[in-house]
Coordinates of N, CA and C in Angstrom, one line a residue:
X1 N 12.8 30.2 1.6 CA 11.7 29.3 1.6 C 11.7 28.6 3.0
X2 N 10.6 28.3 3.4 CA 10.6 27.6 4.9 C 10.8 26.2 4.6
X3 N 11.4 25.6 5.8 CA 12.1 24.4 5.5 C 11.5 23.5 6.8
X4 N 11.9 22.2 7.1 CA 11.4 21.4 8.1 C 12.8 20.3 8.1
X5 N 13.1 19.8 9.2 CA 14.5 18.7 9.4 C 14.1 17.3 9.3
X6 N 14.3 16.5 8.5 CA 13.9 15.2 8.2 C 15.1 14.3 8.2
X7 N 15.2 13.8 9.3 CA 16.3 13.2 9.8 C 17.9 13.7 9.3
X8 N 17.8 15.2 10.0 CA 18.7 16.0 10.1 C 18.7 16.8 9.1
X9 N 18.0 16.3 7.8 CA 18.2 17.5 6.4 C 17.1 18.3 6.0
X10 N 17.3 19.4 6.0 CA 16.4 20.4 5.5 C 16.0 20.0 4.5
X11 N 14.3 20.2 4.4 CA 13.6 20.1 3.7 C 12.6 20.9 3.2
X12 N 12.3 21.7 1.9 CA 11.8 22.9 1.8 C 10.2 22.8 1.8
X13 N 9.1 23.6 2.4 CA 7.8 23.3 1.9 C 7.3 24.2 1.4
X14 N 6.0 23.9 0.8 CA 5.1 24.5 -0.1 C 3.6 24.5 0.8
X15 N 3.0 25.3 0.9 CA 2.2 25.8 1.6 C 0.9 24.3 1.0
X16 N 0.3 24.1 2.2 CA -0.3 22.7 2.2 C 0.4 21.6 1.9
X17 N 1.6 21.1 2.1 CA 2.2 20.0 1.9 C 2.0 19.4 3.1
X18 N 2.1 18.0 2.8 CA 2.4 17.2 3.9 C 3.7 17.1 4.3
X19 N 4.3 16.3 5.5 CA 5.5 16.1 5.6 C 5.9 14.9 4.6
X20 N 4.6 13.7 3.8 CA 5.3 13.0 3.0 C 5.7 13.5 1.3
X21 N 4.5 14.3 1.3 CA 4.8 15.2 0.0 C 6.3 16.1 -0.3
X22 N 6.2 16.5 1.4 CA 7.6 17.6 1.2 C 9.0 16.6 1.0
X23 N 8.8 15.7 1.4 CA 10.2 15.0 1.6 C 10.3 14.0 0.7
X24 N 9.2 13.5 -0.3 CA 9.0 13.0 -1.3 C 10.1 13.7 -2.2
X25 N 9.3 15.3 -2.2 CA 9.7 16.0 -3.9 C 11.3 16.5 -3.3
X26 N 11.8 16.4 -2.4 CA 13.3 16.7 -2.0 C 13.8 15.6 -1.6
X27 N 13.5 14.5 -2.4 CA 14.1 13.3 -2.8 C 14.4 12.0 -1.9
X28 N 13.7 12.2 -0.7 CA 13.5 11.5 0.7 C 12.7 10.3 0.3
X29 N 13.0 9.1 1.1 CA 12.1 8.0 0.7 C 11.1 7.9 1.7
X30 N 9.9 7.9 2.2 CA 9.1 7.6 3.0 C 8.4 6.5 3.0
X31 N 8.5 5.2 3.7 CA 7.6 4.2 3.4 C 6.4 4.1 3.5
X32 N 5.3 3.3 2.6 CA 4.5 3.6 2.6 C 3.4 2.6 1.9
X33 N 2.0 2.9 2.5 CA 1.3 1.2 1.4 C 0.0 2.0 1.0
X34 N -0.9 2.6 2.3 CA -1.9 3.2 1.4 C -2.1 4.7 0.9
X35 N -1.0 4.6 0.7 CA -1.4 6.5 0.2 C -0.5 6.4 -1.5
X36 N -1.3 7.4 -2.4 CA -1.3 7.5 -3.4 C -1.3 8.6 -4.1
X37 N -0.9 9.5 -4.9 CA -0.7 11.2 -4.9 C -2.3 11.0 -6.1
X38 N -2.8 10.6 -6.5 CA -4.1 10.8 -7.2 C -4.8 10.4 -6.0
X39 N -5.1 9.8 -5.0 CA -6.4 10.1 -4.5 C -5.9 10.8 -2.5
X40 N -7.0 11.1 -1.8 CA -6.8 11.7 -0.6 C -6.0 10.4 0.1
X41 N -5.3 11.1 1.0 CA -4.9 9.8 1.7 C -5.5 9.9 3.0
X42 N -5.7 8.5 3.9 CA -6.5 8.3 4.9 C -5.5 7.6 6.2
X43 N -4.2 7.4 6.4 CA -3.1 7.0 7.3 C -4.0 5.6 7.6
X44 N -4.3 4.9 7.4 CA -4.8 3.8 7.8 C -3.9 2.9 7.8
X45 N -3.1 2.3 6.9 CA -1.8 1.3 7.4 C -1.1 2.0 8.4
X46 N -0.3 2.8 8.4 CA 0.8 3.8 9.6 C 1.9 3.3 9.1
X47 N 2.4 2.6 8.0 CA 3.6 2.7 7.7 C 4.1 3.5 7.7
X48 N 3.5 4.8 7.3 CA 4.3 5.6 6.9 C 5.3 7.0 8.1
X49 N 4.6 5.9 9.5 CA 4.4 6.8 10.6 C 6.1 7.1 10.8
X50 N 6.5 8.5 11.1 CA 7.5 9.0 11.8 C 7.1 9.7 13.0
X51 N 7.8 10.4 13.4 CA 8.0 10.9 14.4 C 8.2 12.5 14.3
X52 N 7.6 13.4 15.0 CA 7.1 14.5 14.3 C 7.6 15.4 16.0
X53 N 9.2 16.0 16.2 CA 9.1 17.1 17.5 C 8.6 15.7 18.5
X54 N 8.9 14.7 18.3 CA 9.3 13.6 19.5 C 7.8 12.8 19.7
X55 N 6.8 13.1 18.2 CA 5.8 12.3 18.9 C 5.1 11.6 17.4
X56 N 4.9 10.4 17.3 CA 4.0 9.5 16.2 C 3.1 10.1 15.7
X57 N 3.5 10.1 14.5 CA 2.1 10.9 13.3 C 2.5 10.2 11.7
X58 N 2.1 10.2 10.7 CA 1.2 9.7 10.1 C 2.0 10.8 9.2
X59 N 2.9 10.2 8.2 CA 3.3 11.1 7.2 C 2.3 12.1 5.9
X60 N 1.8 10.9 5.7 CA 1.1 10.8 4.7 C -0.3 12.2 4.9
X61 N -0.4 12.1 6.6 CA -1.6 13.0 6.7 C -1.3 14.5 7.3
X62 N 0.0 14.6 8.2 CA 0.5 15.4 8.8 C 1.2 16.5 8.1
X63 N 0.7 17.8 8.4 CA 1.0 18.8 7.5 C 2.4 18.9 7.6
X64 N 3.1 19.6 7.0 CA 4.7 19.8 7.2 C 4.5 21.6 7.5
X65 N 5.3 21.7 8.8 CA 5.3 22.6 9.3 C 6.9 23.4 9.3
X66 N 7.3 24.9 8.8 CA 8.0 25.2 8.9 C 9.1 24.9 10.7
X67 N 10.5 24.5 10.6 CA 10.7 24.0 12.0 C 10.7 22.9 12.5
X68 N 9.8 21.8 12.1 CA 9.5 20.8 12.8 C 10.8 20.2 12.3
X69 N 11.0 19.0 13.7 CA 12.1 18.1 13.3 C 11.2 16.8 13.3
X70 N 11.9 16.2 12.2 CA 11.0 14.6 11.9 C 11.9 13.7 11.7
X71 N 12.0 12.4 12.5 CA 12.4 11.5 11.6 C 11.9 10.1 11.7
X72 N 12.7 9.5 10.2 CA 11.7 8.5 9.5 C 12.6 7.6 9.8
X73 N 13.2 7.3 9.8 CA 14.3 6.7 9.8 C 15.2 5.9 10.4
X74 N 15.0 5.7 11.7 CA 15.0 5.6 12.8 C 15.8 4.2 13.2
X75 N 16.2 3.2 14.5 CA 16.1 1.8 14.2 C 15.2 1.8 14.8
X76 N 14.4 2.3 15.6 CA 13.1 1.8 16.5 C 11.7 1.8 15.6
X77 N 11.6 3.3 14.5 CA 10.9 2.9 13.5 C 10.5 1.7 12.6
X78 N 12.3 1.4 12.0 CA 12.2 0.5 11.5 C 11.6 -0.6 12.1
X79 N 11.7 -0.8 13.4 CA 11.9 -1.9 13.5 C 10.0 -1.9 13.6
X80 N 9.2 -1.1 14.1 CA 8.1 -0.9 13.8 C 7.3 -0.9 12.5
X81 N 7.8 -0.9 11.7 CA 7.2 -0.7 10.3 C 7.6 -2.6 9.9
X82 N 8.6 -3.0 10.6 CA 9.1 -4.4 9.9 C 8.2 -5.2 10.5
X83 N 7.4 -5.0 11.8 CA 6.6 -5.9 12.6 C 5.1 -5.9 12.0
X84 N 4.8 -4.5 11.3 CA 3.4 -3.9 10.6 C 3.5 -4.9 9.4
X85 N 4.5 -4.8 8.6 CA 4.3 -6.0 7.7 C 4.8 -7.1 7.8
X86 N 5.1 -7.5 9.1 CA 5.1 -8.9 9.2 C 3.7 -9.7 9.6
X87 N 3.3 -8.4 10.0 CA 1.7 -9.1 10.9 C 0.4 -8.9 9.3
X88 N 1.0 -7.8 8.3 CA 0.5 -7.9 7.1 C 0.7 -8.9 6.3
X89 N 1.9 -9.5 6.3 CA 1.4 -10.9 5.6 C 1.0 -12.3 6.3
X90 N 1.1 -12.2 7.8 CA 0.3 -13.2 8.2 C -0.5 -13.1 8.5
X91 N -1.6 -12.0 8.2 CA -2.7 -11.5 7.8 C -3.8 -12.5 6.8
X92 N -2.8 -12.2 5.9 CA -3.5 -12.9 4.1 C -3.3 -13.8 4.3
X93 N -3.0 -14.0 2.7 CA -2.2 -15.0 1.8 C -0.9 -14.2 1.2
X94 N 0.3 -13.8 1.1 CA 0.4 -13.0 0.3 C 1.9 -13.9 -0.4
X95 N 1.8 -15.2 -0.7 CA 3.1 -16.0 -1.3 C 3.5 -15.3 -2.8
X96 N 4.2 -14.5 -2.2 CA 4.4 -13.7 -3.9 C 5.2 -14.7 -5.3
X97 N 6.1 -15.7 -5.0 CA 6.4 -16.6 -6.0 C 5.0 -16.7 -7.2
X98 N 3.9 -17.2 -6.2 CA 2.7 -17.7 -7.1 C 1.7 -16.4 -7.4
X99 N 2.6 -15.2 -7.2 CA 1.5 -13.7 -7.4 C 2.2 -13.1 -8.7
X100 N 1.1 -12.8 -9.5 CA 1.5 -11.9 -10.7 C 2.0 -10.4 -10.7
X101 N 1.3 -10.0 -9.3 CA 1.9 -9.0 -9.2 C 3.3 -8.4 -8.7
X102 N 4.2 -10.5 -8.8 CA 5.3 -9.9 -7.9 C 6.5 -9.3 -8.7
X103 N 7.1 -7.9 -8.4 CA 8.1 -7.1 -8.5 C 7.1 -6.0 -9.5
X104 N 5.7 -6.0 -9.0 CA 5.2 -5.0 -9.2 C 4.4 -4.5 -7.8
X105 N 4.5 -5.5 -6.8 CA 4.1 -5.5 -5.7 C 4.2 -4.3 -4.4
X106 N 3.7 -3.3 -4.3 CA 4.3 -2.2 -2.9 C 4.5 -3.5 -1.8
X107 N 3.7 -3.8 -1.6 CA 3.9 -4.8 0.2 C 5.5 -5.5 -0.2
X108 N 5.3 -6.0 -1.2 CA 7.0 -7.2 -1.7 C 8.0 -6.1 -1.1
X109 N 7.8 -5.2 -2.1 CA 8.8 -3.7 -2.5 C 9.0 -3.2 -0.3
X110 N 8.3 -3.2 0.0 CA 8.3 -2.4 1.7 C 9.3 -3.5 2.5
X111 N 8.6 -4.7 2.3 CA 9.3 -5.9 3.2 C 10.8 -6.2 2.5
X112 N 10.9 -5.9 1.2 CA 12.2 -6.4 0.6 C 13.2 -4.8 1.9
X113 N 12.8 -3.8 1.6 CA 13.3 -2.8 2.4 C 13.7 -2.4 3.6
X114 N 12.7 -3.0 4.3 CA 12.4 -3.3 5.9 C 13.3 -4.6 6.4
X115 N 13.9 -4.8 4.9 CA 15.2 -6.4 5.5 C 14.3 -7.8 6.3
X116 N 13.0 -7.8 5.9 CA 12.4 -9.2 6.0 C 12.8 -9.9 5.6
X117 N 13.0 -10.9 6.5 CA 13.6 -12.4 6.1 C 12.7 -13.7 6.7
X118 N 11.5 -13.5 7.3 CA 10.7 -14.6 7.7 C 9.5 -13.6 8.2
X119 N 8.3 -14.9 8.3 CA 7.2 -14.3 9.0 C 6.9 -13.4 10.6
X120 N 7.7 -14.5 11.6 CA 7.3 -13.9 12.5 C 6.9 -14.2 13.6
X121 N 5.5 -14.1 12.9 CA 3.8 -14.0 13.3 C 3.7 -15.0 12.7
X122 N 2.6 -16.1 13.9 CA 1.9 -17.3 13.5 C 1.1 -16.8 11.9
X123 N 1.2 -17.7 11.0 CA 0.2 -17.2 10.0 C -1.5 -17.9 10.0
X124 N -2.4 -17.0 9.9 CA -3.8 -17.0 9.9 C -4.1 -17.8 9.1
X125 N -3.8 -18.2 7.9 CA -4.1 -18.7 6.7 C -5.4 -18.7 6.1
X126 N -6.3 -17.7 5.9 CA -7.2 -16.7 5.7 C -8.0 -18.4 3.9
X127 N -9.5 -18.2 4.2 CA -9.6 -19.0 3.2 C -10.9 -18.2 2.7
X128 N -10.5 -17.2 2.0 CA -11.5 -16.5 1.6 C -11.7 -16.7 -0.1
X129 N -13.1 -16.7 -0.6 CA -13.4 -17.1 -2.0 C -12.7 -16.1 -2.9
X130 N -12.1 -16.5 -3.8 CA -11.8 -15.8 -4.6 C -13.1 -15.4 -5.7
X131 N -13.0 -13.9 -6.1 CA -14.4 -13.3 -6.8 C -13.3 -13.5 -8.4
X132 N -14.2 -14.4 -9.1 CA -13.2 -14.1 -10.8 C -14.6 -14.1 -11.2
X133 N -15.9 -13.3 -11.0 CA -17.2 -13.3 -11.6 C -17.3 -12.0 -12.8
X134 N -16.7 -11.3 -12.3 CA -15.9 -9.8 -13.3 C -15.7 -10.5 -14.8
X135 N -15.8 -9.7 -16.2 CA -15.1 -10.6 -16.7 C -13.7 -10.1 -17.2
X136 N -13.2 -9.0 -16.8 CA -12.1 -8.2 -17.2 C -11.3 -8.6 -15.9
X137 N -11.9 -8.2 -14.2 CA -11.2 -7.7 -13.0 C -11.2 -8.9 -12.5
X138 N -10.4 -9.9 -11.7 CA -10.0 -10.7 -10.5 C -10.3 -10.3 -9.6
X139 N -11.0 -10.4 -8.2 CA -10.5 -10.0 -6.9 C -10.2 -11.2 -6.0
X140 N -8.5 -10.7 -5.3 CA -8.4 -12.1 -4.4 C -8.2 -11.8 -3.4
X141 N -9.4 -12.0 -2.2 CA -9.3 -11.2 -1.1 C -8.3 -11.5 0.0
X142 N -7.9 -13.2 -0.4 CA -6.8 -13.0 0.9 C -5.5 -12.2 0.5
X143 N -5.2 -11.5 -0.4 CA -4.4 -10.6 -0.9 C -4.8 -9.2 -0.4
X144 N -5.4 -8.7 0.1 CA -6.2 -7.6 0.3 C -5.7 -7.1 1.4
X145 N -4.9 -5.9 1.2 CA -4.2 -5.4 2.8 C -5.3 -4.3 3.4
X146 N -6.4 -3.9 2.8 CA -6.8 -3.3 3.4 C -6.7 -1.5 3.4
X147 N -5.9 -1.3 2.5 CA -5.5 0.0 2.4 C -6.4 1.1 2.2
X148 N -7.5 0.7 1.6 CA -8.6 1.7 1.3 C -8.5 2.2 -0.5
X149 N -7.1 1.8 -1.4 CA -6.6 2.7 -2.4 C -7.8 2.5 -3.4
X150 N -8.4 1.7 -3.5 CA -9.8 0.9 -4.4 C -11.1 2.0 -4.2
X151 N -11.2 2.2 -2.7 CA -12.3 2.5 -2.0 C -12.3 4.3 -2.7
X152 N -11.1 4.8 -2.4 CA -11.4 6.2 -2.5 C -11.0 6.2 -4.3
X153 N -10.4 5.8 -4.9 CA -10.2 5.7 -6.4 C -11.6 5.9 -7.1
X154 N -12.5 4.5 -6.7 CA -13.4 4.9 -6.8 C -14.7 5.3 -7.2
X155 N -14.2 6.0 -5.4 CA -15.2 7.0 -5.4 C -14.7 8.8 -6.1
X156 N -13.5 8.9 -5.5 CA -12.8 10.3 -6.4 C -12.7 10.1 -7.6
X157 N -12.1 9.2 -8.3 CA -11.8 9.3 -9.9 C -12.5 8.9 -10.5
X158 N -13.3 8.0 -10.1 CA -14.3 7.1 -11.2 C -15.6 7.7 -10.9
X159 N -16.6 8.2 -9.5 CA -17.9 8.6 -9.3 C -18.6 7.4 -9.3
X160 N -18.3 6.3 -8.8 CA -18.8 5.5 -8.3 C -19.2 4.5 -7.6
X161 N -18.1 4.4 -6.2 CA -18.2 4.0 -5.3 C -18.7 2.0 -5.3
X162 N -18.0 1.7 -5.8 CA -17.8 0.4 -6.0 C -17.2 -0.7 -4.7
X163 N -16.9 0.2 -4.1 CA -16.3 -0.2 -3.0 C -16.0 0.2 -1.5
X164 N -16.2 -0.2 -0.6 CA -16.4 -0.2 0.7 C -15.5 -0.7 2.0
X165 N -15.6 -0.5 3.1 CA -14.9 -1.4 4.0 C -15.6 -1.2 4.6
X166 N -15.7 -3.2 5.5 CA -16.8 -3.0 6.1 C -16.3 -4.5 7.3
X167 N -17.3 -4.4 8.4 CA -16.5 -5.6 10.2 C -16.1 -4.5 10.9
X168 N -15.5 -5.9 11.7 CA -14.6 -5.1 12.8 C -13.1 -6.0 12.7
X169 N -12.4 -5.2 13.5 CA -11.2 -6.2 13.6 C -10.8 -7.5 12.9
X170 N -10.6 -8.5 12.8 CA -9.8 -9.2 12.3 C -11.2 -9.7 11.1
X171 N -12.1 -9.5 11.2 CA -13.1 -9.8 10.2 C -13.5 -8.5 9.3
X172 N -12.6 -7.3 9.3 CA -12.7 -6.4 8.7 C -12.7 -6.6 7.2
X173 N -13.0 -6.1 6.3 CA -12.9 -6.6 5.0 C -13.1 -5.6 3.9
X174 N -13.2 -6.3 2.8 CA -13.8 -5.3 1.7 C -15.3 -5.5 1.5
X175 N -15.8 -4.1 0.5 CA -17.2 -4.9 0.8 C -17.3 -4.3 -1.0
X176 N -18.3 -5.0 -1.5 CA -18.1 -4.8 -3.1 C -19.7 -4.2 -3.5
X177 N -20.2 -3.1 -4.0 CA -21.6 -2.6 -4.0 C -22.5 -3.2 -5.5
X178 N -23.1 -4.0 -4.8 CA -23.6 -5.0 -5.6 C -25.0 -5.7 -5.2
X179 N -25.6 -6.1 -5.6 CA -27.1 -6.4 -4.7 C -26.5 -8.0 -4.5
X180 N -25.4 -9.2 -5.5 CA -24.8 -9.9 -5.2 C -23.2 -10.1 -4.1
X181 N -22.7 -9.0 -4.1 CA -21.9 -8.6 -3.1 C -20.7 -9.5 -4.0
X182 N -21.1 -9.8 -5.5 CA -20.3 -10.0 -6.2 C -19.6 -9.1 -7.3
X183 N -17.9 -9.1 -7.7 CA -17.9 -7.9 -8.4 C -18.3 -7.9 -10.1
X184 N -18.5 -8.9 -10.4 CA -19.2 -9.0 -11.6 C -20.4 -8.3 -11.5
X185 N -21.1 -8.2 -10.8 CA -22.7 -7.4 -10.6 C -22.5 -6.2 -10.2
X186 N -21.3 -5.6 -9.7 CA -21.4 -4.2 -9.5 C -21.0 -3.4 -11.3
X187 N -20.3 -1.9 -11.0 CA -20.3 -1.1 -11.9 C -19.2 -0.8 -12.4
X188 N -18.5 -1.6 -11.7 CA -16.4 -1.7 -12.1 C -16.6 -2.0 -13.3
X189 N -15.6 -1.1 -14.0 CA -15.2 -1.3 -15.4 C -13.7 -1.1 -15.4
X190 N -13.4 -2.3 -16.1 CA -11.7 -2.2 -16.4 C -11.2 -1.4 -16.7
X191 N -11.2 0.1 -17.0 CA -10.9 1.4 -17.5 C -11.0 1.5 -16.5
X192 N -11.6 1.5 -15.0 CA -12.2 2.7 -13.7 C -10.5 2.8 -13.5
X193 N -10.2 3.4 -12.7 CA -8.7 3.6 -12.3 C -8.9 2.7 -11.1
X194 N -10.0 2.9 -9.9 CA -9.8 1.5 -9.3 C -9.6 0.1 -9.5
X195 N -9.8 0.2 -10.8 CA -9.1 -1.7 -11.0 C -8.0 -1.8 -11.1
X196 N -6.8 -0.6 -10.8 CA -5.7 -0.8 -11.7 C -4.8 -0.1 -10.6
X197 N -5.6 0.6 -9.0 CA -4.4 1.3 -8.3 C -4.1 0.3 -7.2
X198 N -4.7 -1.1 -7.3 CA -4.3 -1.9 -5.8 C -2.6 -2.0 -5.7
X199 N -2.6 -2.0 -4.8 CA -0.8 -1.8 -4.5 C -0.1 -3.6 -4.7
X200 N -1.0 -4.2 -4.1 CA -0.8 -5.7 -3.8 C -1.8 -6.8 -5.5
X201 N -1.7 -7.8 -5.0 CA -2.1 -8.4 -6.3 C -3.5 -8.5 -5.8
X202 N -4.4 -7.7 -5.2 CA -5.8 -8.5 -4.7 C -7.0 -7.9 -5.8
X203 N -6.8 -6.9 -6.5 CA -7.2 -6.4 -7.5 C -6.5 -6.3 -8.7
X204 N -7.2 -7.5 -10.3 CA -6.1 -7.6 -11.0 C -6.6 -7.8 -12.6
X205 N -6.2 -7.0 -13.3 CA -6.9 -7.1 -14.6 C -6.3 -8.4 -14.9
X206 N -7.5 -9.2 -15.7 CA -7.3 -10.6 -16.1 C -6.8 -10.5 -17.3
X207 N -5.7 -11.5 -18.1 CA -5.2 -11.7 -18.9 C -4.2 -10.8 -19.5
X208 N -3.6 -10.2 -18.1 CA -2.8 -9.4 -18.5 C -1.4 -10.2 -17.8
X209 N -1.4 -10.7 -16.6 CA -0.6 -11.0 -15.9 C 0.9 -11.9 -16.3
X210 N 2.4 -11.4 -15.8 CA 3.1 -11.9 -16.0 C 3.7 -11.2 -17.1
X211 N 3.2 -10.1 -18.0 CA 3.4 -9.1 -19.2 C 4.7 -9.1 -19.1
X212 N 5.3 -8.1 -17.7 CA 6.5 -7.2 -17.7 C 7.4 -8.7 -17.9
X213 N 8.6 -8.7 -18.3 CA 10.0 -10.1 -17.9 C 10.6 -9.3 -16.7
X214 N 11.1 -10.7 -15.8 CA 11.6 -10.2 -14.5 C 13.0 -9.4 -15.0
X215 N 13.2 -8.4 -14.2 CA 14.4 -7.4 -14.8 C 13.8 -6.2 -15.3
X216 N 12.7 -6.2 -15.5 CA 12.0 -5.1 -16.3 C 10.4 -4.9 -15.5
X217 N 10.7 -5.3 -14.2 CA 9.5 -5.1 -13.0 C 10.2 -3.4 -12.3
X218 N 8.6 -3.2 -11.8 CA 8.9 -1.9 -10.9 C 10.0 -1.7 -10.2
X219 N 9.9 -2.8 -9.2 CA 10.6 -2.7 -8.3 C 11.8 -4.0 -8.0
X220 N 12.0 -4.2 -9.5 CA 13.8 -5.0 -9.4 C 14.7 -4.4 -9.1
X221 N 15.2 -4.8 -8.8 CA 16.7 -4.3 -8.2 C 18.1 -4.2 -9.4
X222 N 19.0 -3.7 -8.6 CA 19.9 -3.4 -9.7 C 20.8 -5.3 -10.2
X223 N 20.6 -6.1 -9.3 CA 20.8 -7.2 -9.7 C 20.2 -8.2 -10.3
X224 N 18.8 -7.7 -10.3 CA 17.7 -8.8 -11.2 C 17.8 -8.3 -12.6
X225 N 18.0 -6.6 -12.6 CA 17.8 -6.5 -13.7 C 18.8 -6.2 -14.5
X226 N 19.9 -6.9 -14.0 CA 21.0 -7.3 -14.9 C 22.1 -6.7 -15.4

């Protein structure tokens, strides 16, 4: 079977894999915020960026080629990926204490990994309305990294297109398809799989929150969970 070197270890592929696919299913961690194995992925955060035969690419989107040497791993990477989410939370809002989603959180889960220990980066402190017009879905946009996982969910799984990105630069945003640009007036339904794939807490079924007990979250550790 043809293979590829991911920071030194062979790794087997399957004809159209990516390099995060292949190193995924041969047991490799690749970091990562907006890519999701149900919908296409679009490299738009770059977390997941390595280094591909000595040059920056985009795990998530870069095919895996028999030969190629890659690595993820890196300290220069790291130290890249720890700046991307540093500048991601002073982006938002993203005080995980007061978030439901926290230790179900990817962004918590990346920066707990990436050895964050402070911001950084001046924080923005972002004061955007929170949408609770839904009567099932939450949306809280300064939680919102941006990832696109809503936008293509969907539009791929659901056939509906509920959602959008839309600015430029630091006024980039989400955009919600609605003649009110509220999400109570669009066609989200708490069933759609987009209510339920945001990685961060900015998309959140209501009345559900705080369910899991700490120790029995996604992403506890072997010492929370006791």
């Amino acid at each position: 079977m043809s293979s590829f070197s991911f920071d030194g270890q062979p790794v087997p592929l399957q004809p159209g894999d990516t390099i995060l696919q292949a190193a995924q299913r041969a047991g490799h961690e690749v970091p990562h915020l907006c890519w999701h194995p149900e919908v296409s992925a679009s490299a738009s955060c770059r977390v997941c960026t390595v280094r591909v035969d000595g040059r920056p690419a985009a795990a998530c989107t870069t095919a895996a080629a028999a030969g190629q040497r890659v690595e993820c791993h890196t300290a220069d990477l790291r130290a890249q990926r720890l700046h991307l989410l540093q500048m991601l939370f002073v982006e938002g809002n993203h005080f995980c204490p007061g978030c439901e989603k926290s230790g179900h959180c990817l962004l918590q889960h990346q920066a707990e990994r990436a050895g964050m220990t402070d911001l950084h980066y001046e924080t923005l402190n972002p004061e955007r309305p929170v949408d609770a017009s839904h009567p099932d879905v939450l949306f809280e946009p300064n939680r919102c990294i941006l990832c696109q996982l809503c936008v293509r969910a969907s539009d791929e799984l659901d056939g509906k297109q509920v959602f959008a990105i839309g600015g430029h630069g630091i006024a980039t945003h989400l955009l919600i398809n609605s003649a009110s640009g509220r999400l109570g007036d669009s066609a989200l339904a708490v069933t759609d799989r987009a209510a339920h794939i945001c990685p961060v807490g900015a998309l959140l079924p209501k009345r559900v929150g705080f369910a899991v007990p700490i120790g029995q979250r996604t992403f506890d550790d072997a010492e929370t969970r006791g």
